[in-house]
Tab-separated table of C-alpha atoms and ligand atoms in Angstrom:
chain	number	residue	atom	x	y	z
A	52	MET	CA	0.054	0.464	0.271
A	53	ILE	CA	1.229	3.248	-0.716
A	54	LYS	CA	1.981	5.492	2.403
A	55	VAL	CA	1.163	9.237	2.292
A	56	GLY	CA	2.763	11.789	5.098
A	57	ILE	CA	0.962	14.591	5.669
A	58	PRO	CA	2.526	16.661	8.249
A	59	HIS	CA	0.782	17.416	11.772
A	60	SER	CA	0.930	21.000	11.031
A	61	LEU	CA	-0.287	24.425	9.067
A	62	PHE	CA	-3.066	23.610	6.850
A	63	TYR	CA	-3.959	19.840	8.778
A	64	PHE	CA	-5.535	22.034	11.409
A	65	TYR	CA	-7.906	23.077	8.400
A	66	TYR	CA	-8.195	20.421	5.974
A	67	TYR	CA	-6.801	17.092	7.653
A	68	PRO	CA	-10.480	15.092	7.185
A	69	LEU	CA	-10.334	16.025	3.622
A	70	TRP	CA	-7.317	15.044	2.548
A	71	LYS	CA	-7.353	12.292	4.809
A	72	THR	CA	-10.422	10.788	3.203
A	73	PHE	CA	-9.269	11.838	-0.084
A	74	PHE	CA	-5.936	9.665	0.163
A	75	GLU	CA	-7.578	6.980	1.833
A	76	GLU	CA	-10.566	6.618	-0.961
A	77	LEU	CA	-7.765	5.916	-3.433
A	78	GLY	CA	-6.393	3.334	-1.545
A	79	ALA	CA	-3.297	4.979	0.398
A	80	GLN	CA	-2.010	4.901	3.438
A	81	VAL	CA	-2.554	8.384	5.270
A	82	VAL	CA	0.584	8.539	7.575
A	83	ARG	CA	0.624	11.709	9.897
A	84	SER	CA	3.617	12.951	11.793
A	85	HIS	CA	2.933	12.993	15.533
A	86	PRO	CA	1.829	16.459	17.504
A	87	THR	CA	4.271	18.890	17.901
A	88	SER	CA	7.193	18.247	20.709
A	89	ARG	CA	10.207	19.914	21.561
A	90	LEU	CA	12.012	17.310	18.964
A	91	THR	CA	9.947	18.676	16.330
A	92	VAL	CA	11.006	22.344	17.400
A	93	ASP	CA	14.602	21.969	16.807
A	94	GLN	CA	14.411	19.772	14.161
A	95	GLY	CA	12.522	22.562	12.018
A	96	VAL	CA	14.971	25.529	13.702
A	97	ARG	CA	17.906	23.743	12.408
A	98	LEU	CA	16.737	23.108	9.295
A	99	ALA	CA	14.402	26.234	8.014
A	100	VAL	CA	15.651	29.749	7.028
A	101	ASP	CA	16.007	32.003	9.960
A	102	GLU	CA	13.972	34.678	8.152
A	103	ALA	CA	11.227	31.892	8.300
A	104	CYS	CA	8.039	32.447	10.741
A	105	PHE	CA	8.261	30.077	13.753
A	106	PRO	CA	4.922	27.932	12.494
A	107	ILE	CA	6.586	27.695	9.348
A	108	LYS	CA	9.870	26.012	11.018
A	109	VAL	CA	7.778	23.254	13.375
A	110	TYR	CA	6.411	22.445	10.335
A	111	PHE	CA	9.860	21.764	8.810
A	112	GLY	CA	10.043	19.777	11.810
A	113	HIS	CA	7.183	17.094	10.574
A	114	VAL	CA	8.187	17.091	7.534
A	115	LYS	CA	12.115	15.847	8.367
A	116	GLU	CA	9.832	13.180	10.824
A	117	LEU	CA	7.801	11.884	7.886
A	118	ALA	CA	10.717	11.468	5.547
A	119	ASP	CA	12.572	9.591	8.604
A	120	ARG	CA	9.512	7.683	8.799
A	121	GLY	CA	9.889	6.745	5.187
A	122	VAL	CA	6.546	6.944	3.287
A	123	ASP	CA	6.542	6.655	-0.406
A	124	TYR	CA	5.193	10.514	-0.938
A	125	LEU	CA	5.385	13.419	1.696
A	126	PHE	CA	1.919	15.627	0.967
A	127	VAL	CA	3.095	19.610	1.041
A	128	PRO	CA	0.743	21.333	-0.968
A	129	ARG	CA	0.779	25.103	-2.485
A	130	LEU	CA	-1.939	26.793	-0.807
A	131	VAL	CA	-2.729	30.009	-2.464
A	132	SER	CA	-6.187	30.839	-2.133
A	133	VAL	CA	-8.958	29.160	-1.056
A	134	GLU	CA	-11.771	31.214	-1.603
A	135	PRO	CA	-12.661	33.562	-4.033
A	136	LYS	CA	-10.771	37.261	-4.182
A	137	SER	CA	-8.796	36.208	-1.213
A	138	TYR	CA	-5.355	35.345	-0.412
A	139	ILE	CA	-3.194	32.753	2.119
A	140	CYS	CA	0.212	33.815	3.520
A	141	PRO	CA	2.578	33.969	0.695
A	142	LYS	CA	4.790	31.593	2.740
A	143	PHE	CA	1.873	28.770	1.934
A	144	MET	CA	2.582	29.501	-2.145
A	145	GLY	CA	6.706	28.532	-1.371
A	146	LEU	CA	6.306	26.179	1.373
A	147	PRO	CA	7.451	22.831	-1.574
A	148	ASP	CA	10.084	24.906	-2.816
A	149	MET	CA	11.085	26.001	0.480
A	150	ILE	CA	11.173	22.256	1.678
A	151	ARG	CA	12.733	20.725	-1.450
A	152	ALA	CA	15.530	23.522	-0.965
A	153	CYS	CA	16.516	22.929	2.232
A	154	ILE	CA	16.033	19.044	3.119
A	155	SER	CA	17.768	16.507	2.045
A	156	HIS	CA	16.774	12.468	0.878
A	157	LEU	CA	13.236	13.702	0.457
A	158	PRO	CA	10.454	11.121	-0.853
A	159	PRO	CA	8.561	12.625	-3.679
A	160	LEU	CA	6.127	15.733	-2.892
A	161	ILE	CA	2.525	15.728	-3.506
A	162	ASP	CA	2.810	19.602	-4.185
A	163	ILE	CA	-1.080	19.991	-5.545
A	164	THR	CA	-1.596	24.139	-5.952
A	165	VAL	CA	-4.652	25.183	-4.285
A	166	ASP	CA	-5.450	28.083	-5.998
A	167	VAL	CA	-9.267	29.334	-6.428
A	168	SER	CA	-8.644	33.157	-6.590
A	169	LYS	CA	-10.331	33.024	-9.812
A	170	THR	CA	-11.590	29.933	-10.372
A	171	ASP	CA	-11.499	26.251	-9.077
A	172	LYS	CA	-11.019	24.813	-13.279
A	173	PHE	CA	-7.290	24.215	-12.328
A	174	LEU	CA	-7.737	22.930	-8.599
A	175	HIS	CA	-9.640	19.745	-10.192
A	176	LYS	CA	-7.368	19.671	-12.750
A	177	ASP	CA	-4.608	19.099	-10.141
A	178	ILE	CA	-6.372	16.655	-8.373
A	179	ILE	CA	-7.133	14.461	-11.330
A	180	ARG	CA	-3.177	14.596	-11.524
A	181	VAL	CA	-2.966	13.736	-8.255
A	182	GLY	CA	-5.244	10.847	-8.188
A	183	ARG	CA	-3.492	9.572	-10.922
A	184	ILE	CA	-0.688	8.492	-8.656
A	185	PHE	CA	-2.611	5.781	-7.353
A	186	GLY	CA	-3.829	4.565	-10.750
A	187	ALA	CA	-7.657	5.508	-10.065
A	188	SER	CA	-9.817	6.805	-12.579
A	189	SER	CA	-10.935	10.673	-12.886
A	190	LYS	CA	-14.868	9.872	-11.764
A	191	SER	CA	-13.182	7.752	-8.992
A	192	ILE	CA	-11.117	10.838	-8.495
A	193	ARG	CA	-13.586	13.388	-8.394
A	194	ALA	CA	-15.927	10.800	-5.969
A	195	ALA	CA	-13.022	10.375	-3.683
A	196	TYR	CA	-12.595	14.446	-2.991
A	197	GLN	CA	-16.658	14.768	-3.361
A	198	LYS	CA	-16.331	12.307	-0.195
A	199	GLY	CA	-13.451	14.095	1.740
A	200	LEU	CA	-15.270	17.486	1.295
A	201	GLN	CA	-17.686	15.841	3.098
A	202	GLU	CA	-16.133	14.839	5.774
A	203	LEU	CA	-14.457	18.417	6.244
A	204	ARG	CA	-17.985	19.687	6.350
A	205	PHE	CA	-18.754	16.958	9.373
A	206	CYS	CA	-15.809	17.809	11.165
A	207	ARG	CA	-16.092	21.950	10.709
A	208	ALA	CA	-19.920	20.823	12.422
A	209	LEU	CA	-18.258	19.842	15.231
A	210	ALA	CA	-16.119	22.797	15.965
A	211	THR	CA	-18.719	24.814	15.777
A	212	GLN	CA	-20.101	22.522	18.983
A	213	GLY	CA	-17.291	24.463	21.050
A	214	LEU	CA	-14.887	22.383	20.161
A	215	THR	CA	-11.061	23.482	18.965
A	216	PRO	CA	-10.053	22.001	15.410
A	217	GLN	CA	-7.932	20.100	16.945
A	218	GLU	CA	-10.216	18.579	19.074
A	219	ALA	CA	-12.963	17.938	16.338
A	220	ILE	CA	-10.094	15.974	14.498
A	221	ARG	CA	-9.790	13.782	17.400
A	222	VAL	CA	-13.582	13.354	17.838
A	223	TRP	CA	-13.949	12.928	13.756
A	224	GLU	CA	-11.026	9.630	14.751
A	225	GLY	CA	-13.817	8.319	17.337
A	226	ASP	CA	-12.289	10.205	20.432
A	227	GLN	CA	-14.513	11.307	23.175
A	228	ALA	CA	-15.051	15.171	23.392
A	229	PRO	CA	-13.344	16.461	25.841
A	230	GLU	CA	-15.126	17.597	29.523
A	231	VAL	CA	-15.767	21.339	30.003
A	232	GLY	CA	-15.135	22.427	33.368
A	233	PRO	CA	-16.825	25.486	35.471
A	234	GLU	CA	-16.950	28.797	33.795
A	235	ARG	CA	-15.586	31.953	35.486
A	236	LEU	CA	-15.501	34.056	32.184
A	237	ARG	CA	-15.713	33.698	28.603
A	238	LEU	CA	-12.744	34.971	26.355
A	239	GLY	CA	-12.498	35.666	22.250
A	240	VAL	CA	-9.408	33.585	21.584
A	241	LEU	CA	-7.607	34.447	17.990
A	242	GLY	CA	-4.634	33.735	16.502
A	243	HIS	CA	-4.038	31.067	13.351
A	244	GLY	CA	-5.795	28.182	13.720
A	245	TYR	CA	-1.724	26.199	13.124
A	246	SER	CA	-0.403	28.775	16.082
A	247	LEU	CA	-3.129	28.448	18.608
A	248	TYR	CA	-4.268	24.817	18.218
A	249	ASP	CA	-0.887	23.251	18.518
A	250	GLY	CA	0.054	22.770	22.012
A	251	VAL	CA	3.574	23.376	21.538
A	252	ILE	CA	3.289	26.542	19.486
A	253	SER	CA	0.763	28.571	21.727
A	254	MET	CA	2.425	27.197	24.604
A	255	ASN	CA	-1.139	25.113	25.446
A	256	LEU	CA	-2.828	28.403	25.627
A	257	ILE	CA	-6.107	26.999	25.253
A	258	GLN	CA	-6.076	24.991	28.374
A	259	HIS	CA	-4.158	27.189	30.733
A	260	LEU	CA	-6.940	29.310	30.088
A	261	ARG	CA	-9.331	26.254	30.749
A	262	THR	CA	-7.554	25.388	33.545
A	263	LEU	CA	-8.265	28.998	35.167
A	264	GLY	CA	-11.940	28.482	34.606
A	265	CYS	CA	-12.094	30.714	31.022
A	266	ARG	CA	-14.545	29.029	28.289
A	267	ALA	CA	-12.386	29.779	24.695
A	268	ILE	CA	-14.403	31.211	22.306
A	269	LEU	CA	-12.851	30.503	18.658
A	270	ALA	CA	-13.305	31.987	15.456
A	271	GLU	CA	-14.399	28.764	14.118
A	272	HIS	CA	-17.558	29.113	16.959
A	273	VAL	CA	-18.536	32.568	15.258
A	274	ASP	CA	-21.364	32.512	12.300
A	275	PRO	CA	-19.389	33.059	9.463
A	276	GLY	CA	-21.744	35.808	8.143
A	277	VAL	CA	-21.076	37.362	10.935
A	278	ILE	CA	-17.512	37.613	10.376
A	279	GLU	CA	-18.040	39.036	7.249
A	280	ILE	CA	-20.313	41.555	8.394
A	281	HIS	CA	-17.789	43.037	10.638
A	282	ALA	CA	-14.857	42.695	8.847
A	283	ALA	CA	-16.904	44.596	5.966
A	284	THR	CA	-16.511	47.618	8.673
A	285	LEU	CA	-12.969	48.126	7.497
A	286	CYS	CA	-12.099	51.303	4.877
A	287	LYS	CA	-10.348	48.337	2.939
A	288	ARG	CA	-10.996	44.746	2.245
A	289	VAL	CA	-8.882	42.056	4.427
A	290	PHE	CA	-7.609	40.011	1.268
A	291	TRP	CA	-5.712	37.098	3.788
A	292	THR	CA	-8.474	34.643	4.503
A	293	LEU	CA	-7.210	34.158	8.105
A	294	GLY	CA	-6.586	38.042	8.597
A	295	ARG	CA	-10.390	38.687	7.456
A	296	ASN	CA	-11.425	35.947	9.860
A	297	MET	CA	-9.545	37.443	12.570
A	298	VAL	CA	-10.478	40.909	12.166
A	299	GLY	CA	-14.242	40.236	11.510
A	300	SER	CA	-14.310	37.710	15.209
A	301	ALA	CA	-12.647	40.180	16.751
A	302	LEU	CA	-14.906	42.903	16.187
A	303	HIS	CA	-17.607	40.828	16.911
A	304	PHE	CA	-16.296	40.029	20.286
A	305	ASP	CA	-15.774	43.331	20.926
A	306	GLN	CA	-19.359	44.125	20.681
A	307	ASP	CA	-20.923	40.512	22.155
A	308	GLU	CA	-21.842	41.453	25.866
A	309	GLN	CA	-21.634	37.353	26.484
A	310	ILE	CA	-17.135	38.330	26.245
A	311	ASP	CA	-15.277	38.762	29.037
A	312	GLY	CA	-12.247	39.913	26.899
A	313	ILE	CA	-10.008	39.140	23.915
A	314	VAL	CA	-6.507	37.002	23.573
A	315	TYR	CA	-4.891	37.401	20.598
A	316	LEU	CA	-1.953	35.031	19.498
A	317	ALA	CA	0.729	36.493	17.500
A	318	CYS	CA	4.136	34.678	15.706
A	319	PHE	CA	7.407	36.772	15.781
A	320	GLY	CA	8.241	36.987	12.528
A	321	CYS	CA	4.803	37.187	10.958
A	322	GLY	CA	4.078	39.554	8.458
A	323	PRO	CA	0.050	39.516	8.326
A	324	ASP	CA	0.602	39.827	11.984
A	325	SER	CA	2.363	42.567	12.213
A	326	LEU	CA	-0.770	44.269	10.368
A	327	ILE	CA	-3.845	42.815	11.486
A	328	GLY	CA	-2.643	42.564	15.114
A	329	GLU	CA	-2.217	46.303	15.152
A	330	ILE	CA	-5.639	46.438	13.601
A	331	ILE	CA	-7.189	44.505	16.151
A	332	GLU	CA	-5.609	46.480	18.659
A	333	ARG	CA	-6.808	49.740	17.767
A	334	ARG	CA	-10.225	48.648	16.623
A	335	ILE	CA	-11.335	47.107	20.260
A	336	VAL	CA	-12.559	49.634	22.420
A	337	ASN	CA	-14.888	47.932	24.375
A	338	LYS	CA	-13.093	44.558	26.322
A	339	PRO	CA	-10.190	44.264	27.720
A	340	PHE	CA	-7.110	42.892	25.414
A	341	ILE	CA	-3.852	41.064	25.548
A	342	MET	CA	-1.940	40.594	22.455
A	343	LEU	CA	1.120	37.244	23.351
A	344	THR	CA	3.818	37.173	21.039
A	345	VAL	CA	5.634	33.738	20.807
A	346	ASP	CA	8.535	31.885	19.069
A	347	GLU	CA	11.152	29.393	19.522
A	348	HIS	CA	12.463	31.017	22.669
A	349	THR	CA	9.052	31.076	24.855
A	350	GLY	CA	8.479	29.940	28.116
A	351	GLU	CA	5.464	28.688	29.227
A	352	ALA	CA	6.218	29.678	32.807
A	353	GLY	CA	5.957	33.189	31.047
A	354	MET	CA	2.116	32.504	29.424
A	355	ILE	CA	0.625	31.426	32.213
A	356	THR	CA	2.201	34.466	34.349
A	357	ARG	CA	0.015	36.665	31.481
A	358	LEU	CA	-2.672	34.812	31.178
A	359	GLU	CA	-3.623	34.886	35.466
A	360	ALA	CA	-2.637	38.266	34.970
A	361	PHE	CA	-5.274	39.377	32.412
A	362	VAL	CA	-7.957	37.274	34.225
A	363	ASP	CA	-7.281	38.644	37.790
A	364	MET	CA	-7.764	42.092	36.065
A	365	ILE	CA	-10.348	41.049	34.362
A	366	GLU	CA	-12.028	39.932	37.640
A	367	ARG	CA	-10.439	43.016	39.582
A	368	ASN	CA	-12.762	45.193	37.070
A	369	ARG	CA	-15.605	43.491	36.921
A	370	ARG	CA	-15.704	43.370	41.239
A	371	ARG	CA	-15.315	46.904	41.303
A	372	ALA	CA	-18.093	47.689	39.086
A	373	ILE	CA	-20.434	46.000	40.702
A	374	GLU	CA	-18.825	47.665	44.173
A	375	ASN	CA	-19.565	51.227	42.763
A	376	HIS	CA	-23.168	50.244	42.320
A	377	PHE	CA	-23.579	50.150	45.752
A	378	SER	CA	-25.344	53.160	47.609
A	379	ALA	CA	-23.455	55.003	49.962
A	380	HIS	CA	-26.099	55.614	52.316
A	381	GLY	CA	-26.575	51.579	52.668
B	553	SF4	S1	0.884	34.487	8.100
B	553	SF4	FE1	2.385	34.687	9.517
B	553	SF4	S2	2.398	33.027	11.020
B	553	SF4	FE2	1.057	32.309	8.967
B	553	SF4	S3	2.893	31.582	8.029
B	553	SF4	FE3	2.478	33.564	7.097
B	553	SF4	S4	4.276	34.404	8.321
B	553	SF4	FE4	3.923	32.364	9.077
């Protein structure tokens, strides 16, 4: 059976159910790299160019792990655009080239180009090209892709039930949904999915918030129509898909009375974050806001301290607001 390696990083958090189903329907065995560990980070940092952002470096570590595990093909798509008139960060466009240039002794890459900014005609042609590797007919390749889309929709629907996309993938694979503890606060949590839902990159941010009794409300929990309405209030359209999602979600959280504060996770060395983070920071006027920037040198203890201080500050403000309403006359 042909083994196809899928790195547990970057697009994995958004599209794994689609591509896993697609390859399995074509008769391949999908091998996923292990969740990010310190070793993954160290290998990635050693192999990637210094200028790369933290998530890209981590991706290199995952690719190296799969190459060492002897897969027959590595799935490294070239993501350009996943919706009309919008784009993904340019680093995704050059990913297969960067991987080939920096890592030697690689298995062949399946570097399908996903660019639906103007039309999806070329994507469908490329899907057929990839499917031919497994000796499948055009009809069965198309059917495999449609099945993959169906599984992706199902998994995304699971994520809207209060799970993170990472947890939704686990539930989709048959695991139990995690227990949600008592809720002290509800915080809007923003960031690129591949940073936020990766335990090592995010330093377990969502888990720490839950331990502090906070419920994390994510962009995936907000109606896409609501996100678009809020994002459209900017004077210029944000043409990055993920950036627009974050801006729209942030503006929605800012006006949602159920939300007590907003946490934004940014990555050091990220071009889009330097702009999107700035826009969000300026436009949030009603809610406490904290931006946490991480890189490969960030320590988890520092992250926990900041989150504890943020949560304490929100609760103190809340207590003060209640005390200020006590009558001085009893
Ligand atoms: S958006 Fe930022 S974090 Fe994501 S790949 Fe691009 S530079 Fe890296």
